Coordinates of N, CA and C in Angstrom, one line a residue:
M814 N 1.0 -0.9 0.3 CA 0.5 0.1 -0.5 C 0.6 1.3 0.0
S815 N 0.6 2.2 -1.1 CA 1.6 3.6 -1.4 C 1.5 4.1 0.7
Y816 N 2.0 5.4 0.9 CA 2.0 6.1 1.5 C 0.6 7.3 1.6
S817 N 0.8 7.9 0.8 CA -1.1 8.5 0.3 C -2.1 7.9 0.2
Q818 N -2.2 6.5 0.4 CA -3.2 5.1 0.6 C -3.3 5.4 2.0
Q819 N -2.3 4.7 2.9 CA -2.2 4.6 3.9 C -3.0 6.5 4.6
I820 N -2.1 7.3 4.9 CA -2.6 8.7 5.6 C -3.8 8.8 4.6
K821 N -4.3 8.7 3.9 CA -6.4 8.4 3.5 C -6.1 7.2 5.4
Q822 N -6.3 6.2 4.5 CA -7.3 5.2 6.0 C -6.6 5.8 7.0
S823 N -5.7 6.9 7.0 CA -5.4 6.9 9.1 C -5.8 8.5 8.7
M824 N -6.4 9.2 8.2 CA -6.6 10.3 8.5 C -7.2 10.4 9.9
N825 N -8.7 9.9 9.8 CA -9.7 10.2 11.0 C -8.6 10.6 12.3
G826 N -7.8 9.5 12.6 CA -7.1 9.3 14.1 C -5.4 9.4 14.0
D827 N -5.8 10.7 12.4 CA -4.3 11.3 12.5 C -3.9 12.5 12.6
E828 N -5.0 13.1 12.0 CA -5.7 14.5 11.8 C -6.1 15.5 12.8
Y829 N -5.5 15.4 13.1 CA -5.8 16.7 14.8 C -5.2 18.1 13.0
Y830 N -5.5 19.3 14.4 CA -5.2 20.4 13.7 C -4.8 21.1 14.5
T831 N -3.8 22.3 14.7 CA -3.0 23.0 15.4 C -3.8 24.7 15.4
P832 N -3.4 24.6 17.1 CA -4.4 26.1 17.2 C -3.4 27.1 17.8
Q833 N -4.4 28.1 17.7 CA -3.0 28.8 17.8 C -2.0 30.0 18.0
N834 N -2.3 29.5 19.1 CA -0.7 30.1 20.4 C 0.3 29.2 19.4
A835 N 0.6 27.8 19.2 CA 0.9 27.5 18.7 C 1.6 27.7 17.3
V836 N 1.2 28.1 16.3 CA 1.3 28.9 14.7 C 1.8 30.3 15.8
N837 N 2.0 30.5 16.3 CA 2.0 32.5 16.9 C 3.5 32.1 17.0
M838 N 4.2 30.0 17.8 CA 5.0 30.4 19.1 C 5.8 30.7 17.4
I839 N 6.9 29.2 17.1 CA 7.4 30.6 15.6 C 7.7 30.5 14.5
I840 N 6.4 32.1 14.4 CA 7.0 33.4 14.1 C 7.7 34.2 14.3
P841 N 8.2 33.8 15.7 CA 9.3 35.0 15.8 C 11.0 34.1 15.3
Y842 N 11.0 33.2 15.4 CA 12.7 32.0 14.6 C 11.9 31.9 13.6
I843 N 10.8 31.7 12.5 CA 10.8 32.5 10.7 C 11.4 33.6 10.8
L844 N 10.9 34.6 10.9 CA 11.3 36.4 10.5 C 11.9 36.6 11.4
R845 N 12.8 35.8 12.7 CA 14.8 36.4 12.2 C 15.7 36.0 11.3
K846 N 14.8 34.2 10.7 CA 15.7 33.9 9.9 C 15.5 34.2 8.0
Y847 N 13.9 33.8 8.1 CA 13.5 33.6 6.9 C 12.0 34.2 6.7
K848 N 12.3 35.9 6.3 CA 11.4 37.2 6.3 C 11.0 36.9 5.1
T849 N 11.6 36.7 4.0 CA 11.2 37.1 2.8 C 11.0 36.0 1.9
K850 N 11.2 34.4 2.8 CA 11.1 33.7 2.0 C 9.8 33.2 1.5
T851 N 9.1 32.3 1.4 CA 7.8 31.5 1.3 C 8.1 30.1 1.8
I852 N 6.9 30.0 2.7 CA 6.7 29.2 3.0 C 6.1 28.1 2.8
W853 N 6.2 26.0 2.9 CA 5.5 25.7 2.5 C 5.4 25.1 3.6
C854 N 3.5 24.7 3.2 CA 2.8 23.7 4.3 C 1.9 22.7 3.5
P855 N 2.3 21.9 3.4 CA 2.5 20.6 2.2 C 1.7 19.3 2.8
F856 N 1.3 19.4 5.2 CA -0.2 18.9 4.9 C -0.9 19.9 5.4
D857 N -1.5 20.5 4.8 CA -2.6 22.3 5.7 C -3.1 22.1 4.8
K858 N -4.7 22.5 4.2 CA -5.7 23.2 3.7 C -5.4 25.0 3.5
A859 N -6.6 25.1 2.8 CA -6.3 26.6 3.1 C -7.3 27.3 4.0
D860 N -8.0 26.7 4.8 CA -7.8 27.4 6.2 C -8.1 26.9 7.5
S861 N -6.4 26.2 7.1 CA -5.3 26.0 8.1 C -4.6 27.9 9.0
K862 N -4.9 27.2 10.3 CA -3.9 28.9 11.2 C -2.7 28.7 10.3
F863 N -2.0 27.5 10.1 CA -1.0 28.1 9.1 C -0.6 28.4 8.3
V864 N -1.9 28.5 7.2 CA -1.6 29.0 5.8 C -2.5 30.3 6.2
M865 N -3.7 31.3 7.5 CA -3.9 32.5 7.3 C -3.3 32.8 8.0
T866 N -2.1 32.1 9.1 CA -1.7 33.6 9.5 C 0.1 33.5 8.9
F867 N 0.0 33.1 8.8 CA 1.9 33.0 7.8 C 1.3 33.9 6.5
K868 N -0.2 34.2 6.0 CA -0.5 35.4 4.8 C -0.5 36.6 5.2
D869 N -1.6 35.9 5.9 CA -2.0 37.9 7.1 C 0.0 38.1 7.1
K870 N 0.7 37.7 7.5 CA 1.6 38.1 8.3 C 2.3 38.1 7.2
G871 N 2.4 38.8 5.4 CA 2.5 38.7 4.4 C 4.1 38.0 4.0
F872 N 3.7 36.5 3.9 CA 4.4 35.2 3.8 C 3.7 34.8 2.5
D873 N 4.9 34.6 1.1 CA 4.0 34.0 0.4 C 3.7 32.4 0.9
V874 N 2.6 31.5 0.7 CA 2.5 30.3 0.8 C 1.8 29.3 0.2
N875 N 2.2 28.5 0.3 CA 2.7 27.4 -0.8 C 2.1 25.9 0.4
Y876 N 0.4 25.6 -0.4 CA 0.1 24.5 0.8 C -1.1 23.2 -0.5
G877 N -0.9 22.1 0.7 CA -1.5 21.2 -0.2 C -1.8 20.0 0.7
H878 N -2.7 19.3 0.8 CA -3.1 18.6 1.2 C -3.6 16.7 0.4
I879 N -3.6 15.8 1.9 CA -3.4 14.7 0.9 C -5.5 14.6 0.3
E880 N -5.7 14.8 1.2 CA -7.1 15.6 1.2 C -8.4 16.2 -0.7
T881 N -6.7 16.9 -1.0 CA -7.2 18.1 -1.8 C -6.7 17.8 -2.9
G882 N -6.1 16.6 -2.8 CA -4.8 16.1 -4.0 C -3.3 16.8 -4.2
Q883 N -2.2 17.4 -3.1 CA -1.8 17.5 -2.6 C -0.7 16.3 -2.7
D884 N 0.4 14.8 -2.8 CA 0.9 14.2 -1.5 C 2.4 14.7 -2.1
F885 N 2.9 15.1 -0.9 CA 3.7 15.5 -0.4 C 5.1 14.1 -1.0
F886 N 4.4 12.9 -0.6 CA 5.3 12.6 -0.8 C 5.7 12.0 -2.3
E887 N 5.0 12.6 -3.1 CA 5.1 12.4 -4.4 C 6.3 13.6 -5.5
Y888 N 5.9 14.7 -4.3 CA 6.7 15.9 -4.7 C 8.5 15.3 -5.3
Q889 N 9.0 16.4 -6.4 CA 10.5 15.8 -6.7 C 11.2 16.3 -5.8
E890 N 11.1 17.6 -5.2 CA 11.1 18.3 -5.1 C 10.3 18.8 -4.4
P891 N 11.3 20.8 -3.1 CA 10.0 21.4 -1.9 C 9.4 22.3 -3.2
Q892 N 9.3 23.1 -2.6 CA 7.2 23.9 -2.6 C 7.1 25.0 -2.9
G893 N 8.6 25.3 -1.5 CA 8.7 25.9 -1.0 C 10.5 26.6 0.0
D894 N 10.4 27.4 0.3 CA 11.8 27.7 0.5 C 12.0 27.4 2.6
I895 N 11.3 26.6 2.7 CA 10.7 26.6 4.6 C 10.0 25.4 4.4
V896 N 9.3 24.5 5.5 CA 8.2 24.0 5.5 C 8.0 24.4 7.4
V897 N 6.7 24.1 6.6 CA 6.0 24.5 8.3 C 4.9 23.5 8.8
S898 N 4.5 22.9 9.3 CA 3.3 22.0 9.4 C 3.2 21.6 10.9
N899 N 1.8 20.7 11.0 CA 1.5 19.6 11.4 C 1.1 18.2 10.8
P900 N 2.6 17.4 11.5 CA 2.2 16.1 9.9 C 1.5 15.2 10.9
P901 N 1.3 15.1 9.9 CA 0.9 13.1 10.8 C 2.4 12.4 10.8
F902 N 1.3 12.1 12.4 CA 2.6 11.5 12.9 C 2.8 9.8 12.6
S903 N 1.5 10.0 12.2 CA 2.3 8.1 11.8 C 3.4 8.0 10.8
K904 N 3.6 8.7 10.1 CA 4.2 9.2 8.8 C 5.4 10.1 9.6
R905 N 5.9 9.8 10.2 CA 7.7 11.3 10.5 C 8.8 10.7 10.4
D906 N 9.1 9.6 10.1 CA 10.1 9.2 9.8 C 10.6 9.6 8.3
K907 N 9.7 9.0 7.6 CA 9.5 8.8 6.1 C 9.4 11.0 5.5
I908 N 9.1 11.6 7.0 CA 8.9 13.0 6.0 C 9.9 13.5 6.9
F909 N 10.5 13.5 7.8 CA 12.0 13.5 8.2 C 13.1 13.3 7.2
Q910 N 13.1 11.9 6.8 CA 13.8 11.6 5.7 C 14.4 12.2 4.8
R911 N 13.3 13.1 4.6 CA 13.0 13.5 2.8 C 13.1 14.9 3.1
L912 N 12.8 15.2 4.5 CA 13.3 17.1 4.3 C 15.1 17.3 4.3
Y913 N 15.5 16.6 4.9 CA 16.9 16.2 5.8 C 17.1 15.8 4.0
E914 N 17.2 14.9 3.6 CA 17.5 14.9 2.2 C 17.6 16.4 1.1
W915 N 16.7 17.0 1.5 CA 16.3 18.1 0.5 C 16.8 19.4 1.0
N916 N 18.0 19.1 2.3 CA 18.3 19.7 2.8 C 17.6 21.8 3.1
I917 N 16.3 21.7 3.6 CA 15.5 22.1 3.4 C 15.3 22.7 5.2
P918 N 14.9 24.3 5.3 CA 14.4 24.7 7.0 C 13.4 23.8 6.7
F919 N 12.6 23.4 8.9 CA 11.5 22.6 8.8 C 11.4 23.5 9.8
A920 N 10.1 23.0 10.0 CA 9.5 23.6 11.8 C 8.2 22.3 11.9
L921 N 8.3 21.3 12.0 CA 6.8 20.3 12.5 C 6.9 20.2 14.0
I922 N 5.4 20.2 13.9 CA 4.9 19.9 15.2 C 5.3 18.4 15.0
I923 N 5.3 17.7 16.4 CA 5.9 16.4 16.8 C 5.8 16.0 17.9
N924 N 5.0 14.9 18.0 CA 4.7 14.9 19.6 C 6.5 13.8 20.2
F925 N 6.3 14.6 21.6 CA 7.4 14.5 22.4 C 7.8 12.8 22.2
N926 N 6.8 12.6 22.8 CA 7.3 11.2 23.2 C 6.9 10.5 22.3
G927 N 8.5 9.3 22.2 CA 8.7 8.1 21.4 C 10.1 8.8 20.4
L928 N 9.7 10.4 20.5 CA 10.6 10.7 18.3 C 12.0 10.4 18.8
F929 N 12.0 9.7 20.1 CA 14.3 9.1 19.4 C 13.3 7.6 20.1
D930 N 13.1 6.7 19.9 CA 13.0 5.2 20.4 C 12.5 4.7 19.1
S931 N 12.3 5.2 18.0 CA 13.1 4.7 16.6 C 13.7 4.5 15.8
K932 N 14.5 2.8 16.2 CA 15.6 3.8 15.2 C 16.6 3.9 14.4
K933 N 15.9 4.1 13.2 CA 15.8 4.6 11.7 C 15.3 6.2 12.0
R934 N 14.3 6.5 13.1 CA 14.2 8.6 12.9 C 15.8 8.2 14.3
A935 N 15.9 7.9 14.7 CA 17.8 8.1 15.8 C 18.8 8.4 14.7
D936 N 18.6 7.3 13.8 CA 19.5 7.9 13.0 C 19.8 8.8 11.9
I937 N 18.2 8.8 11.9 CA 18.6 10.2 11.0 C 19.1 11.5 12.2
F938 N 18.5 11.5 13.1 CA 18.8 12.7 13.5 C 20.7 12.3 14.2
R939 N 21.5 11.3 14.7 CA 22.0 11.1 14.7 C 22.8 11.6 13.1
K940 N 22.6 12.0 12.2 CA 23.5 12.4 10.6 C 22.9 13.6 10.7
H941 N 21.6 13.9 11.5 CA 22.0 16.0 11.3 C 21.3 16.6 12.8
K942 N 22.1 18.0 12.2 CA 21.4 18.5 13.8 C 20.0 18.9 14.3
V943 N 19.8 17.8 14.1 CA 18.0 18.1 15.4 C 18.1 19.3 16.1
E944 N 17.4 20.4 15.9 CA 16.9 21.4 16.4 C 15.3 21.1 16.6
M945 N 15.2 21.1 18.4 CA 13.8 21.2 19.2 C 14.0 22.4 20.4
L946 N 12.6 22.4 20.0 CA 11.2 24.1 20.5 C 10.5 24.5 21.2
V947 N 10.2 24.4 22.3 CA 9.7 23.5 23.5 C 9.0 23.6 24.2
P948 N 7.4 24.4 24.0 CA 6.8 24.9 24.5 C 6.8 24.8 26.2
R949 N 5.4 25.4 27.0 CA 5.8 25.1 28.3 C 4.2 24.7 28.3
G950 N 4.3 23.7 29.1 CA 3.6 23.2 28.4 C 2.6 21.6 27.5
R951 N 1.4 21.6 26.9 CA 0.9 21.2 26.1 C 0.1 21.8 25.2
M952 N 0.0 21.5 24.1 CA -0.8 21.5 23.5 C -2.0 21.1 23.2
K953 N -2.5 21.5 23.5 CA -4.4 21.2 22.0 C -4.5 21.3 21.4
F954 N -4.8 20.9 20.9 CA -5.1 20.6 19.2 C -6.5 20.7 19.0
Y955 N -7.2 20.7 17.6 CA -8.7 20.2 17.7 C -8.9 19.1 16.8
H956 N -9.7 18.0 16.6 CA -9.7 17.4 15.9 C -11.0 16.9 15.1
R957 N -11.6 16.9 14.0 CA -13.3 17.1 13.1 C -14.3 16.9 13.7
D958 N -14.3 15.8 14.2 CA -15.6 15.3 15.0 C -15.8 15.6 16.3
K959 N -13.8 15.3 16.8 CA -14.0 15.6 18.2 C -14.2 17.6 19.0
G960 N -14.1 18.3 17.9 CA -13.8 19.0 18.4 C -12.2 19.4 19.4
L961 N -12.1 21.0 20.7 CA -11.1 21.2 20.7 C -10.7 19.6 22.3
L962 N -9.7 19.6 22.0 CA -9.0 18.2 22.1 C -8.3 18.3 24.5
N963 N -9.4 18.8 25.5 CA -8.6 18.5 25.4 C -7.4 19.5 26.9
S964 N -6.3 18.1 27.2 CA -5.4 18.2 27.0 C -4.5 16.9 27.0
P965 N -4.7 16.7 25.7 CA -3.4 15.4 25.5 C -2.4 14.6 26.1
N966 N -2.6 13.0 25.9 CA -1.8 12.1 27.1 C -0.2 12.7 26.9
F967 N 0.5 13.7 26.5 CA 1.7 14.3 25.3 C 2.1 15.0 24.8
Q968 N 3.3 15.3 25.3 CA 4.2 17.0 25.3 C 4.5 17.0 23.4
S969 N 4.2 17.8 22.6 CA 4.2 18.1 21.7 C 5.0 19.2 21.1
I970 N 6.6 18.9 20.4 CA 7.3 19.6 20.3 C 7.6 20.3 18.5
Y971 N 8.6 21.8 18.3 CA 7.9 21.2 16.9 C 9.8 20.7 16.7
V972 N 9.3 20.7 16.2 CA 10.9 19.3 15.5 C 11.6 20.5 14.2
C973 N 13.3 20.9 14.5 CA 13.0 22.4 13.5 C 15.4 21.8 12.6
N974 N 15.2 22.3 11.4 CA 16.6 21.9 10.6 C 16.7 23.1 10.5
Q975 N 17.7 24.1 10.6 CA 18.1 25.5 10.0 C 17.4 26.5 10.3
L976 N 16.4 26.8 12.2 CA 16.2 27.3 12.5 C 16.5 28.1 14.3
L977 N 16.4 27.0 13.9 CA 17.5 27.5 15.7 C 18.9 28.0 16.0
D978 N 19.1 28.6 16.8 CA 20.7 28.6 16.9 C 21.3 28.0 18.7
D979 N 20.8 27.5 18.8 CA 20.4 26.6 19.7 C 19.9 25.4 19.7
Q980 N 20.6 23.7 20.1 CA 20.0 22.4 19.6 C 18.5 22.6 20.7
I981 N 18.7 23.0 21.6 CA 16.5 22.9 22.3 C 17.3 24.5 23.3
V982 N 15.7 24.9 22.7 CA 15.1 26.0 22.7 C 13.5 25.4 23.2
F983 N 13.9 26.2 24.9 CA 12.7 26.7 25.7 C 12.2 27.4 25.3
D984 N 10.9 27.7 25.1 CA 10.2 29.2 24.6 C 9.1 29.0 26.2
E985 N 8.5 30.0 26.3 CA 8.0 30.5 27.2 C 6.2 30.3 26.5
T986 N 5.7 30.4 25.3 CA 4.4 30.0 25.4 C 4.1 28.5 25.6
T987 N 2.4 29.2 26.0 CA 2.1 28.2 27.8 C 0.9 27.9 26.8
F988 N 0.1 26.8 27.0 CA -0.8 25.9 26.7 C -1.8 26.0 27.3

């Protein structure tokens, strides 16, 4: 089964939407280094908080989503200068592998629990300089059927590349 088919089948369990304060959290870090760049949100639709906020801030934004026919895994090259999104957690190994192959700056919201327990992912991070932006508290996500989730049982962080000054940055954003 292709990755596209796997993603489509797991959409209900892997489709959580990013809260506004999590989008606001990453903006200062992007502005410090990438003020005039095109942001690609490859796992987002037009009504995504990422897409709408970046456009409001004056960025050029490309976006796409498997439900609307844009499959991240079918692109041969990035569709922007920096990638920012909340990708499907179940495909994070392949996503990281692809982004590091492209050597593109990125900021992805990722479940911190188990981040380093995959041998494949650990090997990817050993080879590349992983950066982490850690908020205070747990991000609360939206689910299309359940609405705002009270408090997930995991910590989410931004895993970044070529974006932060230090490998680990503790941000004061709270949720």
